[in-house]
Amino acid sequence: MAEIEPLKVVVYGGNADLQTSGGEDEFVALAGNGSTDAAQEDNADLQAVDAEGEFVNEEIRFMEPVKGMLFDSENDAIAFSQRYARAKGFAITRRTSKTAGENLQYFTLACNRQGKAQCSTSSRNKSKQNPSTKTQCPAKLNFRLHGPDKFCLTSLILEHNHDLSPSETGVIVCRNKTTGVSAKRRRLESSGRSEVCANNAQAGGFENPQLGENECTDNSKEETWLKFSAEDTHVLYQYFFRMQSKNPNFFYAMDFDENSRLRNVFWADARSRAAYESFSDVVKFDTAYLTNKYEVPLASFVGVNQHGQPILLGCGLLSNQNTESFVWLFKSWLACMSNKPPKGMITDQCDEMQAAVEQVFPQTYHSWCLLSIMKKIPEKLRGLSKLEDIKFTFSNVIYESLTKGEFGKGWIEMISKFGLQGNDWLIQLCINWQKWAPAYIKDTFWAGMAVTKERESEYALSDGYVSSGTTINQFLEKYSKALRDMAEKEKDADFKSSQEVASCITHYDIEKQFQLVYTNKKFEEFQEQLKGKIYCYPKLVKQEGTSYTFNVAQDVKIREQPLTLDFCVWFNGDGCDVKCACHHFEFRGILCCHIISVLTLMKIKEVPSKYVLQRWRKGLERRHTSIACSSDENVNAPIAQRFDVLCKSFYDVAEKAATSDALFESVMDGLAQLKGKVKAQDAALNTSGHASERQDMEI
């Protein structure tokens, strides 16, 4: 037999570069988006994803296995084979291998439908046979040791005797955006198949994750798949299918392991995706266990709207809480949100989460949930005789320290006083002060979500909706209820802010300024600071031209003990710039009582717009309020009904217009004209409406 000339293959995280030894012909296939001379025409309808997370008109092509490929290791050979199998639309399994001593000599990777069909019976119903997926498929790849540690692809069979279902990537992502994806969807629907199947048919390049008992094997020690029953998987898929049929902007992604078992799931409805456009500054990531039976970590992404209410921005189910799972979930969520990362993200104190955040959101401010840290004190410090005193001192050091220096000093004194030097948990907290201590994070805007003494739990989806006994079916019902409740509360708050005006408690013009523009909830928070002004005593300590430095003494009570705290406030008359050492405005977006006391002392009647945040305004335009919740069976709101009809109509037009440059330009020109006509007609209707109101008043 002629000697095979090796072809060098380098694999990076499942991506492959193929290089011939001659150096003239070089083929590259990166992240599934490169191409080779052997690219197949049947991939023409698949779509690539660009840097913005949108589908573009480029073919996804993959590197075909070539006889003589040389891999640096066994793992590299397997990673390349898995990527190829997923791109083609089948799953692989390891069939044979041989070792000499401790060294592996050769191994074979075959299509997992190789083997004879063997019908097994159900454990519950002995008369009912379970169908088999085996078809005696001949497809396989044979690898042999080449040199001391490399492996060469010595022989291969690429033909299958069953249908294949190519997928866009290693995960199934359902987001109907372009003609190519829609064409694929139409082909699947016309053949009675869906991109994710609830039965034993293959779809999206993977088998149904719920295998029969005789076929479900795992050689790893750690279970890394969702332990759902077939009924649970069916319920989950049917929910996704139903929601996406109502609104094509419903997004979901499914992750499978090398044995084609469902590992992780993520989804977000169209309303959540639109809400993120308005409230992408701060996101809280929360996890809770969905059931005791399955031990499935439920993950939720939660933001906060202009009323300070939680808004759901996506959900996920994870096989476990390791870094790999969190990275997959964060990347899926980021793609869902058009690759726009949040400015700030709050998570629990967790090394795996922190590693994932640093990898996926490198430019995002990351903090730990302080309330969860406080709740861990009894567990982490149990057995200590002075636990209550420790908790009180711990709270004082955290909440009453104005500067990093004060916090550090208080922390050291607490550790020394109670002899806590050897506690590993406290050591980790000490190392990561910048992640959670208010003195360190208060100069960053967190929309009131990062540090809350009592009410932070309201931002968790699990609060009030999911308990430890909730099943998958019950969870989907409660998830739908959570969406409806959040939408209804936002609608009620919008109505009250537009129709009800909270009374002013002082005669200050500044208060009237915020009364006119802020939502009722945020105006109440401003008034709380305004009330606190009566306990503040500003004193000028330095003046240089138009720059002033004040010391504001504030009377407070801690455990009924009266104390006086001093705060430094800087004020500049040029532009009315003001800043307080407490950083309340930077942290929550509401002016503090110390600043208010200085502004009133300086006779300021109106604060600059930079201190009146857009995100707290009652007139804030938000696209998501026109989108019905995906859970709504019957949407009665006329605006939501009209919006839904318009979106579906525009979607059909977009599909056709995307097929050519000429159609695209024609539609864009038409849209520009249509926008002008709608704007003019809307202005005319508003003018007519105001005239009618004036006539009613005159009558």
XYZ file of C-alpha atoms in Angstrom:
699
model
C 0.000 0.000 0.000
C 1.323 3.449 -0.925
C 2.432 5.612 1.969
C -0.041 8.329 2.883
C 1.250 11.893 2.782
C 0.075 13.476 6.053
C -2.005 16.652 5.957
C -1.412 18.793 9.038
C -4.589 19.671 10.981
C -4.520 22.035 13.958
C -7.642 22.201 16.128
C -8.429 25.114 18.446
C -11.506 24.492 20.577
C -13.176 22.471 17.847
C -12.126 24.824 15.020
C -9.707 23.435 12.460
C -6.972 24.726 10.184
C -5.900 22.259 7.465
C -2.476 22.704 5.889
C -0.755 20.546 3.292
C 2.853 19.654 3.820
C 3.749 21.332 0.520
C 2.694 24.753 1.817
C 1.195 25.976 -1.483
C -2.392 24.875 -0.926
C -3.777 25.960 2.408
C -7.354 25.395 3.465
C -8.896 27.105 6.487
C -12.231 26.365 8.170
C -12.716 28.560 11.218
C -15.813 28.387 13.442
C -17.720 26.665 10.682
C -17.622 29.783 8.500
C -14.559 29.082 6.357
C -14.628 27.075 3.165
C -12.696 24.383 1.323
C -12.577 23.362 -2.306
C -14.763 20.450 -1.360
C -17.593 22.594 -0.005
C -20.982 21.075 -0.732
C -23.722 22.798 -2.706
C -26.404 21.513 -0.371
C -25.199 23.997 2.254
C -26.220 27.009 0.174
C -29.382 27.675 2.163
C -27.623 27.809 5.531
C -26.800 31.220 6.908
C -23.745 32.532 8.774
C -23.892 34.859 11.769
C -21.961 38.103 11.618
C -20.339 40.081 14.447
C -23.674 41.709 15.263
C -25.398 38.376 15.729
C -27.453 38.713 12.538
C -27.662 36.193 9.718
C -25.760 37.207 6.583
C -25.859 35.946 3.029
C -22.760 33.761 3.189
C -22.703 29.987 3.025
C -21.669 28.048 6.073
C -19.234 25.449 4.872
C -17.151 22.927 6.725
C -13.991 20.960 6.159
C -14.584 17.504 4.766
C -12.429 14.733 6.245
C -9.556 13.895 3.884
C -7.505 10.713 3.902
C -4.085 11.484 5.367
C -5.161 14.236 7.788
C -2.718 14.418 10.706
C -3.820 15.520 14.193
C -1.668 16.547 17.132
C -3.655 14.415 19.572
C -6.555 12.017 19.962
C -8.694 14.848 21.395
C -7.994 17.029 18.341
C -9.081 14.228 16.011
C -12.293 13.713 17.993
C -13.035 17.473 18.150
C -12.642 17.803 14.377
C -14.844 14.749 13.764
C -17.557 16.075 16.058
C -17.617 19.423 14.266
C -17.868 17.711 10.894
C -20.645 15.399 12.122
C -22.661 18.266 13.545
C -22.296 20.315 10.385
C -23.417 17.371 8.226
C -26.291 16.432 10.520
C -25.473 13.222 12.371
C -23.982 12.064 15.662
C -20.832 9.999 16.133
C -19.849 7.292 18.571
C -16.591 5.495 19.352
C -16.761 1.929 18.078
C -13.346 0.238 18.258
C -9.895 0.984 19.596
C -6.663 -0.852 20.321
C -3.862 -0.132 22.761
C -0.323 -1.478 23.104
C 0.679 -1.141 26.718
C -0.462 2.345 27.729
C -0.374 3.765 24.180
C -3.460 3.954 21.981
C -2.671 2.461 18.533
C -5.864 3.174 16.595
C -9.538 4.005 17.083
C -12.691 4.304 14.978
C -15.398 6.955 15.099
C -18.626 5.826 13.446
C -22.095 7.178 12.808
C -24.177 6.376 15.867
C -26.749 4.690 13.655
C -24.266 1.944 12.845
C -25.385 -1.470 14.029
C -28.440 -3.671 13.626
C -31.863 -2.507 14.715
C -32.843 -4.092 18.022
C -36.317 -3.300 19.247
C -36.580 -3.144 23.015
C -39.709 -3.101 25.134
C -40.812 -0.379 27.489
C -40.217 -1.028 31.174
C -43.752 0.183 31.879
C -45.514 -1.565 29.025
C -43.939 -4.899 28.039
C -46.200 -5.207 25.009
C -45.060 -1.876 23.562
C -41.806 -1.881 21.619
C -39.474 1.117 21.550
C -38.316 2.045 18.033
C -34.619 1.749 17.263
C -32.464 4.333 15.479
C -29.975 1.756 14.131
C -29.789 1.404 10.316
C -26.436 -0.389 9.856
C -24.990 2.882 8.584
C -21.472 2.300 7.120
C -20.095 5.827 7.679
C -16.915 5.869 9.802
C -13.470 7.437 10.282
C -10.415 5.300 11.134
C -7.472 6.905 12.931
C -4.057 5.321 13.542
C -1.111 6.431 15.673
C 1.484 8.311 13.581
C 4.798 8.829 15.304
C 5.004 9.121 19.086
C 1.735 10.986 19.770
C -0.035 12.127 16.581
C -2.966 10.441 14.830
C -3.515 10.085 11.091
C -6.865 9.558 9.322
C -6.001 6.383 7.412
C -9.361 5.413 5.903
C -12.898 6.715 5.837
C -16.427 6.123 4.541
C -18.524 9.290 4.276
C -21.710 7.873 2.752
C -24.736 7.326 5.016
C -27.786 5.141 4.406
C -30.198 7.503 6.183
C -31.258 11.131 5.950
C -29.065 13.863 7.436
C -30.141 17.217 8.875
C -27.364 19.831 8.752
C -27.511 22.526 11.417
C -25.995 25.970 11.591
C -23.744 25.250 14.574
C -23.176 22.793 17.388
C -26.314 24.136 19.050
C -29.761 24.489 17.608
C -30.604 28.183 17.382
C -34.109 29.058 16.267
C -34.376 32.632 15.068
C -36.127 33.285 11.782
C -34.349 36.238 10.213
C -33.496 35.611 6.587
C -34.603 33.870 3.467
C -32.110 31.007 3.853
C -33.277 30.065 7.323
C -36.906 30.458 6.308
C -36.352 28.239 3.280
C -34.895 25.569 5.496
C -37.817 25.912 7.866
C -40.322 25.599 5.025
C -38.634 22.424 3.753
C -38.765 20.902 7.221
C -42.384 21.899 7.742
C -43.423 20.584 4.338
C -41.862 17.222 5.170
C -43.619 17.088 8.542
C -40.419 17.682 10.516
C -39.284 20.430 12.826
C -35.827 21.745 13.721
C -36.108 20.188 17.152
C -38.077 16.950 17.314
C -40.052 15.620 20.246
C -39.983 12.057 18.972
C -37.161 9.768 17.899
C -36.580 11.367 14.488
C -33.343 13.260 13.991
C -33.332 17.017 13.526
C -30.842 19.848 13.531
C -27.953 17.400 13.319
C -28.725 15.672 16.613
C -30.875 12.857 17.832
C -33.613 13.471 20.344
C -31.788 13.671 23.696
C -34.227 11.288 25.379
C -32.840 7.886 24.375
C -34.224 4.514 25.316
C -32.813 2.848 28.412
C -30.742 0.392 26.384
C -29.190 3.119 24.246
C -28.432 5.743 26.889
C -24.844 5.252 28.034
C -22.266 7.595 29.500
C -18.632 6.896 30.212
C -17.971 10.080 32.160
C -18.188 10.327 35.906
C -20.035 13.632 35.885
C -23.592 13.793 34.545
C -23.712 16.695 32.127
C -27.141 16.461 30.535
C -30.648 17.478 31.525
C -32.340 14.513 33.126
C -35.729 15.083 31.542
C -38.314 12.473 30.751
C -39.526 12.167 27.175
C -42.739 13.897 28.216
C -40.822 16.835 29.718
C -38.778 17.254 26.528
C -41.930 17.112 24.444
C -43.651 19.742 26.603
C -40.616 22.028 26.363
C -40.343 21.731 22.602
C -44.067 22.207 22.045
C -43.904 25.399 24.088
C -41.019 26.742 21.977
C -42.779 25.754 18.768
C -46.045 27.406 19.837
C -44.360 30.617 20.974
C -42.299 31.004 17.807
C -45.345 30.400 15.625
C -46.962 33.383 17.347
C -43.964 35.649 16.950
C -40.913 34.834 14.783
C -38.743 36.955 17.104
C -39.126 34.382 19.860
C -35.572 33.076 20.364
C -34.392 29.743 21.702
C -31.171 27.738 21.624
C -30.475 24.127 22.592
C -27.067 22.646 23.432
C -26.235 18.955 23.109
C -23.334 16.878 24.356
C -21.201 14.520 22.277
C -23.762 11.761 22.841
C -26.581 13.925 21.463
C -28.229 14.448 24.834
C -29.836 17.761 25.675
C -27.434 19.653 27.894
C -28.544 23.295 28.136
C -31.502 25.366 26.946
C -32.055 29.116 26.583
C -35.040 31.137 25.402
C -36.372 34.704 25.367
C -39.624 36.010 23.942
C -39.951 38.952 21.555
C -41.111 41.305 24.309
C -38.048 40.546 26.443
C -35.715 41.139 23.504
C -37.364 44.500 22.769
C -37.290 45.488 26.464
C -33.521 45.004 26.535
C -33.185 47.733 23.897
C -34.414 50.254 26.496
C -32.939 48.751 29.668
C -29.588 47.221 28.794
C -27.571 49.113 31.407
C -27.885 46.662 34.317
C -28.793 42.946 34.285
C -29.089 40.581 37.235
C -28.348 36.914 36.603
C -30.102 34.622 39.052
C -30.091 30.844 39.466
C -32.382 28.545 41.422
C -33.127 24.820 41.313
C -36.279 24.023 39.369
C -37.057 20.635 40.901
C -35.731 18.299 43.546
C -36.403 15.361 41.230
C -34.297 16.572 38.302
C -32.034 19.058 40.105
C -32.144 21.410 37.110
C -30.605 24.857 37.677
C -33.030 27.490 36.403
C -31.298 30.659 35.260
C -32.960 34.008 34.619
C -31.736 37.335 33.245
C -33.583 40.225 34.869
C -33.464 43.961 34.259
C -35.309 46.886 35.810
C -37.664 49.288 34.051
C -38.316 53.018 34.598
C -40.613 52.233 37.533
C -37.949 50.166 39.275
C -39.887 46.981 38.458
C -38.177 43.749 37.358
C -38.402 42.793 33.680
C -37.533 39.318 32.467
C -34.859 39.282 29.756
C -34.487 35.540 29.169
C -34.395 32.136 30.863
C -32.242 29.040 30.747
C -32.093 25.471 32.028
C -28.618 24.120 32.738
C -27.320 20.600 33.162
C -24.953 21.830 35.865
C -23.415 25.020 37.157
C -19.909 24.794 35.730
C -18.035 27.437 33.752
C -18.686 25.724 30.424
C -22.464 25.800 30.959
C -22.438 29.442 32.022
C -20.272 30.420 29.037
C -22.696 28.710 26.650
C -25.688 30.383 28.304
C -24.104 33.849 28.343
C -23.075 33.552 24.687
C -26.580 32.428 23.718
C -28.140 35.326 25.610
C -25.670 37.785 24.069
C -26.476 36.550 20.552
C -30.181 36.848 21.343
C -29.632 40.498 22.350
C -27.817 41.393 19.091
C -24.380 41.049 20.714
C -24.968 44.111 22.902
C -23.470 43.400 26.349
C -24.875 45.081 29.473
C -22.919 47.851 31.159
C -23.266 46.152 34.536
C -24.035 42.568 35.565
C -24.920 41.173 38.990
C -24.454 37.508 39.891
C -24.097 35.346 42.962
C -20.684 34.835 44.532
C -19.522 31.937 42.357
C -16.108 31.221 40.821
C -17.642 29.504 37.783
C -19.973 32.414 37.077
C -17.163 34.916 37.507
C -14.944 33.058 35.030
C -17.790 32.940 32.499
C -18.580 36.654 32.905
C -14.921 37.567 32.401
C -14.802 35.470 29.236
C -18.085 36.536 27.608
C -18.501 40.089 29.003
C -14.930 41.396 29.382
C -16.005 45.071 29.239
C -18.961 44.717 31.626
C -18.818 45.843 35.253
C -19.418 42.746 37.383
C -20.634 42.725 40.971
C -21.850 40.097 43.399
C -25.338 40.140 44.868
C -24.880 41.565 48.367
C -28.144 40.160 49.695
C -27.055 36.607 48.845
C -23.770 37.246 50.648
C -25.630 38.445 53.731
C -27.856 35.360 53.643
C -24.786 33.102 53.696
C -23.513 34.451 57.025
C -25.408 31.931 59.238
C -24.152 29.044 57.068
C -20.545 30.200 56.650
C -20.110 31.297 60.272
C -22.288 28.733 62.034
C -21.051 27.431 65.341
C -19.642 30.773 66.491
C -20.920 31.905 69.868
C -21.284 35.588 68.933
C -23.004 35.095 65.586
C -25.622 37.819 66.131
C -22.970 40.349 67.120
C -20.916 39.371 64.072
C -23.923 39.852 61.779
C -24.605 43.298 63.255
C -20.979 44.384 62.946
C -20.741 42.924 59.436
C -23.799 44.931 58.371
C -22.468 48.141 59.904
C -19.091 47.807 58.203
C -20.765 47.192 54.835
C -23.490 49.820 54.860
C -22.021 52.604 56.994
C -18.517 52.811 55.492
C -18.366 55.852 53.225
C -14.886 55.328 51.806
C -12.682 52.381 50.883
C -10.364 53.325 53.735
C -13.174 53.279 56.289
C -14.404 49.939 54.976
C -10.931 48.369 55.097
C -10.337 49.614 58.624
C -13.745 48.387 59.819
C -13.216 45.001 58.187
C -9.839 44.449 59.849
C -11.242 45.480 63.238
C -14.169 43.061 62.815
C -11.890 40.142 61.871
C -9.620 40.868 64.839
C -12.416 41.422 67.362
C -14.180 38.117 66.652
C -11.106 36.025 65.759
C -12.196 35.298 62.175
C -8.716 35.241 60.602
C -8.882 31.616 59.386
C -12.321 31.650 57.761
C -11.897 30.767 54.055
C -15.187 32.393 53.018
C -14.255 35.724 54.599
C -10.813 35.513 53.022
C -12.409 35.182 49.570
C -14.691 38.133 50.304
C -11.677 40.161 51.406
C -9.773 39.365 48.215
C -12.770 40.464 46.117
C -13.936 43.613 47.915
C -14.208 45.390 44.560
C -16.902 42.889 43.500
C -19.444 43.496 46.257
C -18.538 46.063 48.935
C -20.649 49.247 48.491
C -17.622 51.439 49.224
C -15.981 49.944 46.128
C -18.878 49.671 43.662
C -21.024 52.710 44.541
C -19.413 54.929 41.905
C -21.007 52.738 39.193
C -24.685 52.862 38.217
C -26.584 49.729 39.292
C -30.195 50.992 39.025
C -30.798 50.066 42.662
C -30.256 46.339 42.040
C -26.763 45.639 43.376
C -27.066 46.597 47.040
C -30.446 46.229 48.694
C -31.028 45.385 52.341
C -34.488 43.861 52.044
C -36.087 43.833 48.614
C -33.456 42.465 46.263
C -35.175 39.060 46.110
C -37.987 40.594 44.072
C -35.659 40.574 41.073
C -35.453 36.760 41.039
C -37.832 34.785 38.824
C -37.888 32.047 41.451
C -39.419 34.422 43.997
C -43.139 33.676 44.125
C -43.213 31.623 40.909
C -40.916 28.602 41.249
C -40.444 26.316 44.225
C -38.387 23.182 44.785
C -41.366 21.022 43.776
C -42.155 22.703 40.458
C -42.245 20.373 37.447
C -41.289 21.374 33.901
C -44.929 21.650 32.847
C -45.825 23.684 35.929
C -42.798 25.885 35.442
C -43.779 26.829 31.894
C -47.217 27.800 33.174
C -45.688 29.849 35.987
C -43.159 31.363 33.594
C -46.048 32.510 31.414
C -47.776 33.878 34.491
C -44.605 35.747 35.466
C -44.490 37.382 32.029
C -48.145 38.374 32.266
C -47.772 39.700 35.807
C -44.708 41.775 34.935
C -46.416 43.195 31.847
C -49.578 43.987 33.807
C -47.675 45.683 36.616
C -45.745 47.788 34.112
C -48.980 48.718 32.358
C -50.611 49.738 35.670
C -47.564 51.784 36.681
C -47.562 53.513 33.270
C -51.222 54.411 33.671
C -50.793 55.755 37.196
C -47.754 57.817 36.247
C -49.614 59.357 33.311
C -52.945 59.911 35.058
C -52.062 60.444 38.716
C -49.794 63.221 39.953
C -48.097 62.783 43.325
C -48.365 65.896 45.492
C -45.310 67.964 46.305
C -44.313 68.136 49.965
C -42.279 71.357 49.685
C -42.340 74.595 47.726
C -38.947 73.978 46.090
C -38.869 74.295 42.308
C -36.490 71.342 42.129
C -39.194 69.068 43.506
C -41.676 70.290 40.886
C -39.087 69.621 38.187
C -38.876 65.941 39.126
C -42.626 65.710 39.720
C -43.291 66.584 36.078
C -40.896 64.133 34.442
C -40.222 61.176 36.756
C -42.469 58.144 37.137
C -44.428 58.091 40.377
C -42.208 55.424 41.884
C -38.970 57.270 41.162
C -40.474 60.571 42.255
C -41.313 58.930 45.590
C -37.661 57.907 45.924
C -36.617 61.491 45.230
C -39.075 62.708 47.868
C -37.564 60.310 50.411
C -34.229 62.030 49.893
C -35.949 65.403 50.048
C -37.427 64.450 53.432
C -33.954 63.464 54.611
C -32.817 67.025 53.954
C -34.289 68.134 57.308
C -31.593 66.072 59.067
C -28.771 67.563 56.979
C -26.721 70.638 57.929
C -24.463 71.900 55.123
C -21.473 74.056 56.046
C -19.157 75.762 53.598
C -15.559 74.754 54.317
C -13.779 75.973 51.176
C -14.381 78.262 48.192
C -12.228 78.941 45.138
C -14.020 81.136 42.613
C -17.196 79.305 41.618
C -16.059 76.043 43.233
C -17.412 75.238 46.690
C -16.723 72.454 49.150
C -19.332 71.706 51.804
C -19.359 69.447 54.820
C -22.866 68.100 55.319
C -23.558 66.749 58.809
C -26.439 64.274 58.848
C -28.241 63.053 61.952
C -28.994 59.310 61.754
C -30.082 56.512 64.081
C -28.481 53.077 64.191
C -30.147 50.618 66.584
C -31.930 53.598 68.107
C -28.582 55.191 68.873
C -28.293 58.768 67.506
C -25.188 59.433 65.429
C -23.904 62.241 63.234
C -22.237 61.376 59.928
C -20.259 63.832 57.800
C -20.430 63.930 53.996
C -18.356 66.046 51.630
C -20.265 67.732 48.777
C -18.514 69.550 45.906
C -20.431 72.196 43.969
C -19.380 74.234 40.940
C -21.501 77.194 39.934
C -20.359 76.953 36.303
C -22.763 74.413 34.862
C -24.190 73.558 38.283
C -21.953 70.506 38.698
C -22.420 68.733 42.012
C -21.059 65.538 43.575
C -21.354 63.869 46.978
C -18.994 61.466 48.721
C -21.895 59.069 49.325
C -22.185 58.475 45.535
C -25.928 57.883 45.872
C -26.649 59.506 42.508
C -23.951 57.562 40.654
C -25.142 54.360 42.297
C -28.948 54.665 42.064
C -29.597 57.579 39.729
C -31.438 59.619 42.390
C -30.015 62.813 43.935
C -29.138 62.320 47.609
C -30.339 64.408 50.553
C -26.837 65.871 50.988
C -26.794 67.262 47.452
C -30.371 68.512 47.793
C -29.429 70.402 50.969
C -26.581 72.144 49.130
C -28.674 72.927 46.039
C -31.399 74.552 48.123
C -28.774 76.486 50.102
C -27.327 77.798 46.819
C -30.840 78.783 45.641
C -30.753 76.463 42.622
C -34.247 76.314 41.094
C -33.596 73.804 38.305
C -30.960 71.094 38.065
C -29.224 70.322 34.747
C -30.711 67.542 32.594
C -27.736 65.261 33.337
C -29.142 64.798 36.850
C -32.601 63.901 35.498
C -32.022 60.423 34.088
C -33.834 59.465 30.911
C -34.430 55.904 32.140
C -36.612 57.118 35.061
C -38.854 59.394 32.961
C -42.567 58.666 32.640
C -42.532 59.563 28.931
C -39.765 57.116 28.051
C -40.512 55.478 24.710
C -40.251 51.688 24.874
C -40.883 49.415 21.922
C -41.633 46.354 24.034
C -44.888 47.778 25.431
C -46.460 47.316 21.990
C -45.514 43.630 21.891
C -47.806 41.082 23.475
C -46.415 38.530 25.900
C -45.656 35.253 24.157
C -47.769 33.524 26.771
C -50.950 35.364 25.821
C -53.497 32.986 24.335
C -55.893 35.784 23.410
C -54.461 39.254 23.061
C -57.276 41.753 23.484
C -55.274 44.983 23.492
C -55.920 46.714 20.129
C -52.402 48.175 20.014
C -50.823 44.758 20.547
C -53.112 43.182 17.953
C -52.320 45.800 15.340
C -48.607 45.641 16.138
C -48.599 41.857 15.716
C -50.385 42.035 12.358
C -47.994 44.718 11.101
C -44.914 42.754 12.201
C -46.062 39.606 10.408
C -46.856 41.601 7.254
C -43.475 43.355 7.287
C -41.753 40.053 7.940
C -43.184 38.565 4.743
C -42.067 41.632 2.794
C -38.583 41.455 4.325
C -38.215 37.809 3.322
C -38.882 38.601 -0.329
C -36.914 41.874 -0.357
C -33.791 40.178 0.981
C -33.468 37.988 -2.105
C -31.980 40.718 -4.323
C -30.387 44.164 -4.158
C -33.052 45.636 -6.440
C -35.931 44.480 -4.241
C -34.065 45.585 -1.138
C -33.535 49.130 -2.451
C -37.149 49.334 -3.617
C -38.523 48.326 -0.224
C -36.196 50.694 1.645
C -37.306 53.601 -0.569
C -40.925 52.667 0.006
C -40.384 52.479 3.758
C -38.837 55.939 3.802
C -41.903 57.348 2.041
C -44.232 55.388 4.296
C -42.477 56.706 7.420
C -42.969 60.272 6.255
C -46.647 59.669 5.535
C -47.229 58.005 8.936
C -45.410 60.801 10.760
C -47.475 63.490 9.011
C -50.757 61.669 9.641
C -49.861 61.085 13.291
C -49.118 64.791 13.754
C -52.454 65.672 12.128
C -54.335 63.271 14.406
C -52.621 64.708 17.486
C -53.479 68.255 16.410
C -57.070 67.243 15.791
C -57.206 65.517 19.161
C -55.896 68.574 21.011
C -58.428 70.782 19.197
C -61.256 68.471 20.262
C -60.032 68.613 23.857
C -60.044 72.421 23.757
C -63.585 72.415 22.368
C -64.709 70.072 25.129
C -63.175 72.377 27.723
C -64.931 75.425 26.209
C -68.264 73.633 26.237
